[in-house]
Amino acid sequence: MKAIITVALVWVGALSPAWSESDTIQLTLAESWGEGAPVFGETTRRFATLVEQLSGGRLSVQVDSANVHGQPLGIFDLVKRGEYDLGHSASYYWKDSVPNTLYFSTMPFGMMAVERYAWFYQGEGMALMDEVYQPHNLYSFPGGNTGVQMGGWFRSEIRTLEDLQGLRMRVPGFAGEVLSEVGVETVNLPSTELFDALKSGELDALEWVGPSLDLDMEFHSVAPYYYTGWHEPGTELQFLANRDTFDRLPEDLQNVLTIAMRTVAYDMWILSHHRSAVNWQQMEREYPNIQVRSFPPEVMNALRDANRRLLAERAEQDPLAERIIHSLADYQKGTRRWIDISERAYLGNMDAQ
Ligand code: PYR
């Protein structure tokens, strides 16, 4: 009889021992954003400061912007490979390599920030996100919400579905898939390349965030039509952590990281709202050429149909995608019943004549 030899393969996290409580540790973080980016960059700096303060100096984080690591849309791989310990980016940037990551940023016609946070922390969001990221040796955490985003800057007005045909637009995430479905040629470019691409004519339109970040980008000087949102109702950025590194940390420092991430994510949501309010007032005052528009019903109906169709296709093709899509849809259905008689009703009551 053949002897059966069981070989226990032990994965020793990056072959490095755990850090002890007396070690002073410096981690590196790669962010997708350009140096000194408002709101997003302020969030990572605040994270680094908070980590140092909460750990009493035992843990520090060196933040490298896109100009240092040169891979604004490559944070997933940088952290997965362990070239960086941490990342700050947006989960939908990885939709081409790991399609199920895209559900954790935002979805067209989906949930707003407060609903999405409720899904992450009180619903199934965190567990599903971990299921998607764990096979890639990554932890993923909410990293700050932009609130409802604007639908983008267009050189000319969109009056019919025909006006979208062949338009070249920068738009990431599932909104890119949906817009492609109705005839738009979509691409994703990092924020650092957006203005030049729009100005040079490489792009006919783009979306970035909203007044909080768009003001400094000066898109209004090239494309005056500013469309209201449908596609990113509450974009959640993302902290990534290499699991080997994270697991080597003493438990109290793991807690420092997660508490700091959660704190700065909340702060970013509030800051986004504040900056958009302040910047929009400035934009209205100083740039009267900006024309706010909403897409006409014909366009919205086509986008809604395409969104529904594409989601059904994805759910059919992949069981994990199906669970995530259903979890999002079920949660949204429940939360909207409350939004309808709270926020929506309140705004209606305000406007009642
Ligand atoms: C974007 O890349 O469009 C974000 O909103 C982060």
Coordinates of C-alpha atoms and ligand atoms in Angstrom, one line a residue:
M1 CA 0.0 0.0 0.0
K2 CA 1.3 3.4 -0.9
A3 CA 2.1 5.6 1.9
I4 CA 0.3 8.8 1.8
I5 CA 2.4 11.7 2.9
T6 CA 0.7 14.8 3.9
V7 CA 2.9 17.8 3.5
A8 CA 1.7 20.8 5.4
L9 CA 2.5 23.9 3.5
V10 CA 2.6 26.8 5.8
W11 CA 2.3 30.2 4.2
V12 CA 4.5 32.4 6.3
G13 CA 3.2 35.9 5.5
A14 CA 5.8 37.3 3.2
L15 CA 8.3 35.2 5.3
S16 CA 8.6 38.0 7.8
P17 CA 7.9 37.7 11.5
A18 CA 5.2 39.7 13.2
W19 CA 6.2 43.1 14.5
S20 CA 6.4 43.4 18.3
E21 CA 4.8 46.1 20.4
S22 CA 8.2 47.8 20.9
D23 CA 8.9 48.2 17.2
T24 CA 8.6 51.5 15.5
I25 CA 7.1 50.9 12.1
Q26 CA 6.8 52.9 8.9
L27 CA 4.4 51.9 6.2
T28 CA 4.1 53.2 2.7
L29 CA 0.9 54.3 1.0
A30 CA 0.5 54.8 -2.8
E31 CA -2.4 57.1 -3.7
S32 CA -4.0 57.5 -7.2
W33 CA -4.1 61.2 -6.9
G34 CA -1.7 64.0 -8.0
E35 CA 0.4 65.7 -5.5
G36 CA -1.5 68.1 -3.2
A37 CA -4.9 67.0 -4.6
P38 CA -7.7 68.7 -2.8
V39 CA -10.1 66.6 -0.6
F40 CA -8.6 63.2 -1.7
G41 CA -5.0 64.2 -1.0
E42 CA -6.1 66.0 2.2
T43 CA -7.7 62.7 3.3
T44 CA -4.5 60.6 3.0
R45 CA -2.5 63.3 4.8
R46 CA -5.0 63.5 7.6
F47 CA -4.9 59.7 7.7
A48 CA -1.1 59.7 8.1
T49 CA -1.3 62.4 10.9
L50 CA -4.0 60.5 12.7
V51 CA -2.1 57.2 12.6
E52 CA 1.0 58.8 14.1
Q53 CA -1.1 60.5 16.8
L54 CA -3.2 57.5 17.7
S55 CA -0.2 55.2 17.8
G56 CA 1.9 57.6 19.9
G57 CA 4.5 57.6 17.2
R58 CA 4.9 53.8 17.0
L59 CA 3.4 53.7 13.5
S60 CA 3.8 56.2 10.7
V61 CA 2.7 56.3 7.0
Q62 CA 4.6 57.7 4.1
V63 CA 2.2 58.9 1.5
D64 CA 3.4 58.8 -2.2
S65 CA 1.3 60.6 -4.8
A66 CA 1.0 59.5 -8.4
N67 CA 4.0 61.6 -9.5
V68 CA 6.2 59.5 -7.2
H69 CA 5.1 56.0 -8.1
G70 CA 3.9 56.8 -11.6
Q71 CA 0.9 54.4 -11.6
P72 CA -2.2 56.3 -10.6
L73 CA -4.5 53.5 -11.9
G74 CA -2.2 50.7 -10.7
I75 CA -2.6 50.9 -6.9
F76 CA -4.3 47.5 -6.7
D77 CA -1.2 45.8 -8.2
L78 CA 1.3 47.9 -6.2
V79 CA -0.3 46.9 -2.9
K80 CA -1.0 43.3 -4.0
R81 CA 2.6 42.7 -4.9
G82 CA 3.7 44.3 -1.6
E83 CA 5.6 47.2 -3.3
Y84 CA 3.4 49.4 -1.1
D85 CA 1.8 48.4 2.1
L86 CA -1.3 50.6 1.7
G87 CA -3.2 52.3 -1.1
H88 CA -5.8 55.0 -1.5
S89 CA -7.8 54.8 -4.7
A90 CA -11.2 53.8 -6.1
S91 CA -12.4 50.2 -6.3
Y92 CA -13.9 50.6 -9.8
Y93 CA -10.5 51.4 -11.3
W94 CA -9.8 47.6 -11.3
K95 CA -12.9 46.6 -13.2
D96 CA -11.0 45.3 -16.2
S97 CA -8.7 42.9 -14.3
V98 CA -11.1 41.9 -11.4
P99 CA -14.6 42.9 -12.5
N100 CA -16.3 42.3 -9.2
T101 CA -14.3 45.1 -7.6
L102 CA -16.4 47.7 -9.3
Y103 CA -19.5 47.3 -7.1
F104 CA -17.7 48.8 -4.1
S105 CA -17.2 52.4 -5.4
T106 CA -20.6 53.4 -6.6
M107 CA -23.2 52.2 -9.1
P108 CA -25.4 54.2 -11.6
F109 CA -28.9 54.7 -10.2
G110 CA -27.6 53.2 -7.0
M111 CA -27.3 54.2 -3.4
M112 CA -26.2 57.6 -2.1
A113 CA -23.4 58.0 0.5
V114 CA -25.4 57.4 3.7
E115 CA -27.2 54.4 2.1
R116 CA -23.9 52.9 0.9
Y117 CA -22.3 53.4 4.3
A118 CA -25.2 51.6 5.9
W119 CA -24.8 48.8 3.4
F120 CA -21.1 48.5 4.2
Y121 CA -21.3 48.6 7.9
Q122 CA -24.8 47.3 8.8
G123 CA -25.6 45.3 5.7
E124 CA -23.5 42.8 3.7
G125 CA -21.1 45.3 2.1
M126 CA -17.9 44.7 4.1
A127 CA -18.2 40.9 4.0
L128 CA -18.8 40.8 0.2
M129 CA -16.0 43.3 -0.4
D130 CA -13.7 41.0 1.6
E131 CA -14.8 38.0 -0.4
V132 CA -13.7 39.8 -3.6
Y133 CA -10.4 41.2 -2.3
Q134 CA -9.2 38.3 -0.1
P135 CA -8.0 36.1 -3.0
H136 CA -5.8 39.0 -4.1
N137 CA -4.1 39.1 -0.7
L138 CA -5.7 42.5 0.0
Y139 CA -8.0 44.1 2.6
S140 CA -10.2 46.8 1.3
F141 CA -11.8 49.5 3.5
P142 CA -14.1 52.4 2.7
G143 CA -11.9 55.5 2.1
G144 CA -14.2 58.5 1.9
N145 CA -17.3 59.5 0.0
T146 CA -17.7 62.3 -2.5
G147 CA -21.4 62.5 -2.2
V148 CA -23.5 62.7 -5.4
Q149 CA -21.2 63.4 -8.3
M150 CA -22.0 65.6 -11.3
G151 CA -22.7 63.9 -14.6
G152 CA -19.8 65.6 -16.3
W153 CA -18.6 68.4 -18.5
F154 CA -19.6 68.5 -22.2
R155 CA -18.5 70.8 -24.9
S156 CA -22.0 70.9 -26.4
E157 CA -25.5 70.3 -25.2
I158 CA -27.0 66.8 -25.2
R159 CA -30.5 67.1 -26.5
T160 CA -31.1 63.6 -27.8
L161 CA -29.7 60.2 -27.7
E162 CA -28.2 60.9 -31.1
D163 CA -25.9 63.6 -29.6
L164 CA -24.2 60.9 -27.5
Q165 CA -23.2 58.7 -30.5
G166 CA -19.4 58.5 -30.9
L167 CA -18.8 61.0 -28.2
R168 CA -15.4 60.3 -26.6
M169 CA -15.8 60.6 -22.8
R170 CA -13.7 59.8 -19.8
V171 CA -15.8 58.0 -17.2
P172 CA -14.8 55.1 -14.9
G173 CA -16.8 52.3 -13.4
F174 CA -20.1 50.8 -14.4
A175 CA -21.3 54.2 -15.7
G176 CA -18.6 53.7 -18.4
E177 CA -20.2 50.3 -19.4
V178 CA -23.7 51.9 -19.4
L179 CA -22.6 54.9 -21.5
S180 CA -20.8 52.6 -24.0
E181 CA -24.0 50.6 -24.4
V182 CA -25.8 53.8 -25.6
G183 CA -23.1 54.7 -28.1
V184 CA -20.5 56.7 -26.1
E185 CA -16.8 55.8 -26.6
T186 CA -15.6 55.6 -23.0
V187 CA -12.1 55.6 -21.5
N188 CA -10.7 56.0 -18.1
L189 CA -7.8 58.3 -17.5
P190 CA -6.2 59.4 -14.2
S191 CA -7.1 62.8 -12.8
T192 CA -3.7 64.2 -13.6
E193 CA -4.3 63.8 -17.4
L194 CA -7.9 65.1 -17.6
F195 CA -7.6 68.8 -18.3
D196 CA -5.0 68.3 -21.1
A197 CA -7.1 65.5 -22.7
L198 CA -10.2 67.7 -22.7
K199 CA -8.4 70.8 -24.0
S200 CA -6.5 69.0 -26.8
G201 CA -9.8 67.5 -28.1
E202 CA -8.7 63.9 -27.2
L203 CA -11.9 63.9 -25.1
D204 CA -15.3 65.5 -26.0
A205 CA -16.5 65.2 -22.5
L206 CA -15.5 63.9 -19.1
E207 CA -16.7 63.5 -15.6
W208 CA -14.4 63.8 -12.5
V209 CA -16.2 64.5 -9.3
G210 CA -18.2 67.7 -8.6
P211 CA -17.5 71.3 -7.6
S212 CA -15.4 70.1 -4.6
L213 CA -12.6 69.0 -7.0
D214 CA -13.8 70.2 -10.5
L215 CA -13.3 73.9 -9.7
D216 CA -9.5 73.7 -9.5
M217 CA -9.4 71.5 -12.7
E218 CA -10.8 74.4 -14.8
F219 CA -12.8 72.1 -17.1
H220 CA -15.4 74.9 -17.4
S221 CA -13.0 76.9 -19.5
V222 CA -13.3 74.2 -22.2
A223 CA -16.6 72.5 -21.8
P224 CA -19.3 74.7 -20.4
Y225 CA -22.2 72.3 -20.1
Y226 CA -22.3 70.8 -16.6
Y227 CA -24.6 67.9 -16.3
T228 CA -26.3 66.8 -13.1
G229 CA -25.6 63.3 -11.8
W230 CA -27.2 59.8 -12.3
H231 CA -24.1 57.7 -12.6
E232 CA -22.2 58.1 -9.3
P233 CA -24.7 58.8 -6.5
G234 CA -22.2 58.3 -3.7
T235 CA -18.7 57.4 -4.8
E236 CA -16.7 55.7 -2.0
L237 CA -13.0 55.8 -2.3
Q238 CA -10.9 52.9 -0.9
F239 CA -8.1 52.1 1.4
L240 CA -6.2 49.0 0.4
A241 CA -3.9 47.1 2.7
N242 CA -1.5 44.2 1.8
R243 CA -2.8 41.4 4.0
D244 CA 0.7 40.1 4.9
T245 CA 1.8 43.5 6.1
F246 CA -1.5 44.2 8.0
D247 CA -1.5 40.8 9.6
R248 CA 2.1 41.2 10.9
L249 CA 1.1 44.3 12.9
P250 CA 0.3 44.1 16.6
E251 CA -3.4 44.1 17.1
D252 CA -3.5 47.6 18.6
L253 CA -1.8 49.0 15.5
Q254 CA -4.2 47.2 13.3
N255 CA -6.9 49.0 15.2
V256 CA -5.2 52.3 14.8
L257 CA -5.2 51.8 11.1
T258 CA -8.8 50.8 10.8
I259 CA -10.0 53.5 13.2
A260 CA -8.0 56.2 11.3
M261 CA -9.4 54.9 8.0
R262 CA -12.9 55.1 9.2
T263 CA -12.4 58.5 10.8
V264 CA -10.9 60.1 7.7
A265 CA -13.5 58.5 5.4
Y266 CA -16.2 60.2 7.5
D267 CA -14.3 63.5 7.4
M268 CA -13.9 63.3 3.7
W269 CA -17.6 62.9 3.2
I270 CA -18.3 66.0 5.2
L271 CA -15.4 67.9 3.6
S272 CA -16.7 66.9 0.1
H273 CA -20.1 68.4 0.9
H274 CA -18.6 71.6 2.3
R275 CA -16.2 72.2 -0.5
S276 CA -18.9 71.5 -3.2
A277 CA -21.2 74.0 -1.6
V278 CA -18.5 76.6 -1.3
N279 CA -17.0 76.0 -4.7
W280 CA -20.3 75.9 -6.5
Q281 CA -21.2 79.3 -5.1
Q282 CA -17.9 80.6 -6.4
M283 CA -18.4 78.9 -9.8
E284 CA -21.8 80.5 -10.2
R285 CA -20.4 83.9 -9.3
E286 CA -17.2 83.9 -11.3
Y287 CA -18.0 81.7 -14.3
P288 CA -21.5 82.6 -15.6
N289 CA -20.6 80.6 -18.8
I290 CA -21.2 77.4 -16.9
Q291 CA -24.6 76.0 -17.9
V292 CA -26.2 73.4 -15.7
R293 CA -28.2 70.8 -17.5
S294 CA -29.9 67.4 -16.8
F295 CA -30.1 64.7 -19.5
P296 CA -33.5 64.7 -21.2
P297 CA -35.9 61.9 -20.4
E298 CA -35.1 60.0 -23.7
V299 CA -31.4 59.8 -22.6
M300 CA -32.2 58.9 -19.0
N301 CA -34.6 56.1 -20.1
A302 CA -32.0 54.6 -22.4
L303 CA -29.4 54.8 -19.6
R304 CA -31.7 53.2 -17.1
D305 CA -32.6 50.4 -19.6
A306 CA -28.9 49.7 -20.4
N307 CA -28.0 49.7 -16.7
R308 CA -30.7 47.1 -16.0
R309 CA -29.7 44.9 -19.0
L310 CA -26.0 45.0 -18.1
L311 CA -26.6 44.1 -14.5
A312 CA -28.8 41.2 -15.4
E313 CA -26.1 39.9 -17.8
R314 CA -23.4 40.2 -15.1
A315 CA -25.6 38.4 -12.6
E316 CA -26.2 35.6 -15.0
Q317 CA -22.5 35.2 -15.8
D318 CA -21.0 35.1 -12.3
P319 CA -22.5 33.8 -9.1
L320 CA -20.5 36.2 -6.9
A321 CA -21.5 39.1 -9.0
E322 CA -25.1 37.9 -8.7
R323 CA -24.9 37.9 -4.9
I324 CA -23.4 41.4 -4.8
I325 CA -25.8 42.9 -7.3
H326 CA -28.8 41.4 -5.4
S327 CA -27.4 42.5 -2.1
L328 CA -27.1 46.1 -3.4
A329 CA -30.5 46.1 -5.0
D330 CA -32.3 44.6 -2.0
Y331 CA -30.6 47.0 0.4
Q332 CA -31.4 50.0 -1.9
K333 CA -35.0 49.0 -2.1
G334 CA -35.3 49.0 1.7
T335 CA -33.4 52.2 2.4
R336 CA -35.3 54.1 -0.3
R337 CA -38.6 53.4 1.4
W338 CA -37.2 55.3 4.4
I339 CA -35.6 58.0 2.2
D340 CA -38.9 58.6 0.5
I341 CA -40.7 59.6 3.7
S342 CA -37.7 61.4 5.2
E343 CA -35.2 63.3 2.9
R344 CA -37.3 63.3 -0.2
A345 CA -40.5 64.3 1.7
Y346 CA -38.7 66.9 3.6
L347 CA -37.4 68.6 0.5
G348 CA -40.8 68.4 -1.1
N349 CA -42.4 70.0 2.0
M350 CA -39.8 72.8 1.8
D351 CA -40.7 73.5 -1.7
A352 CA -44.5 73.2 -1.3
Q353 CA -46.3 76.5 -2.2
Ligands
PYR1 C1 -13.3 59.3 -10.6 O1 -12.3 58.8 -10.9 O2 -14.1 59.8 -11.4 C2 -13.7 59.5 -9.2 O3 -14.7 60.0 -8.9 C3 -12.8 59.0 -8.1

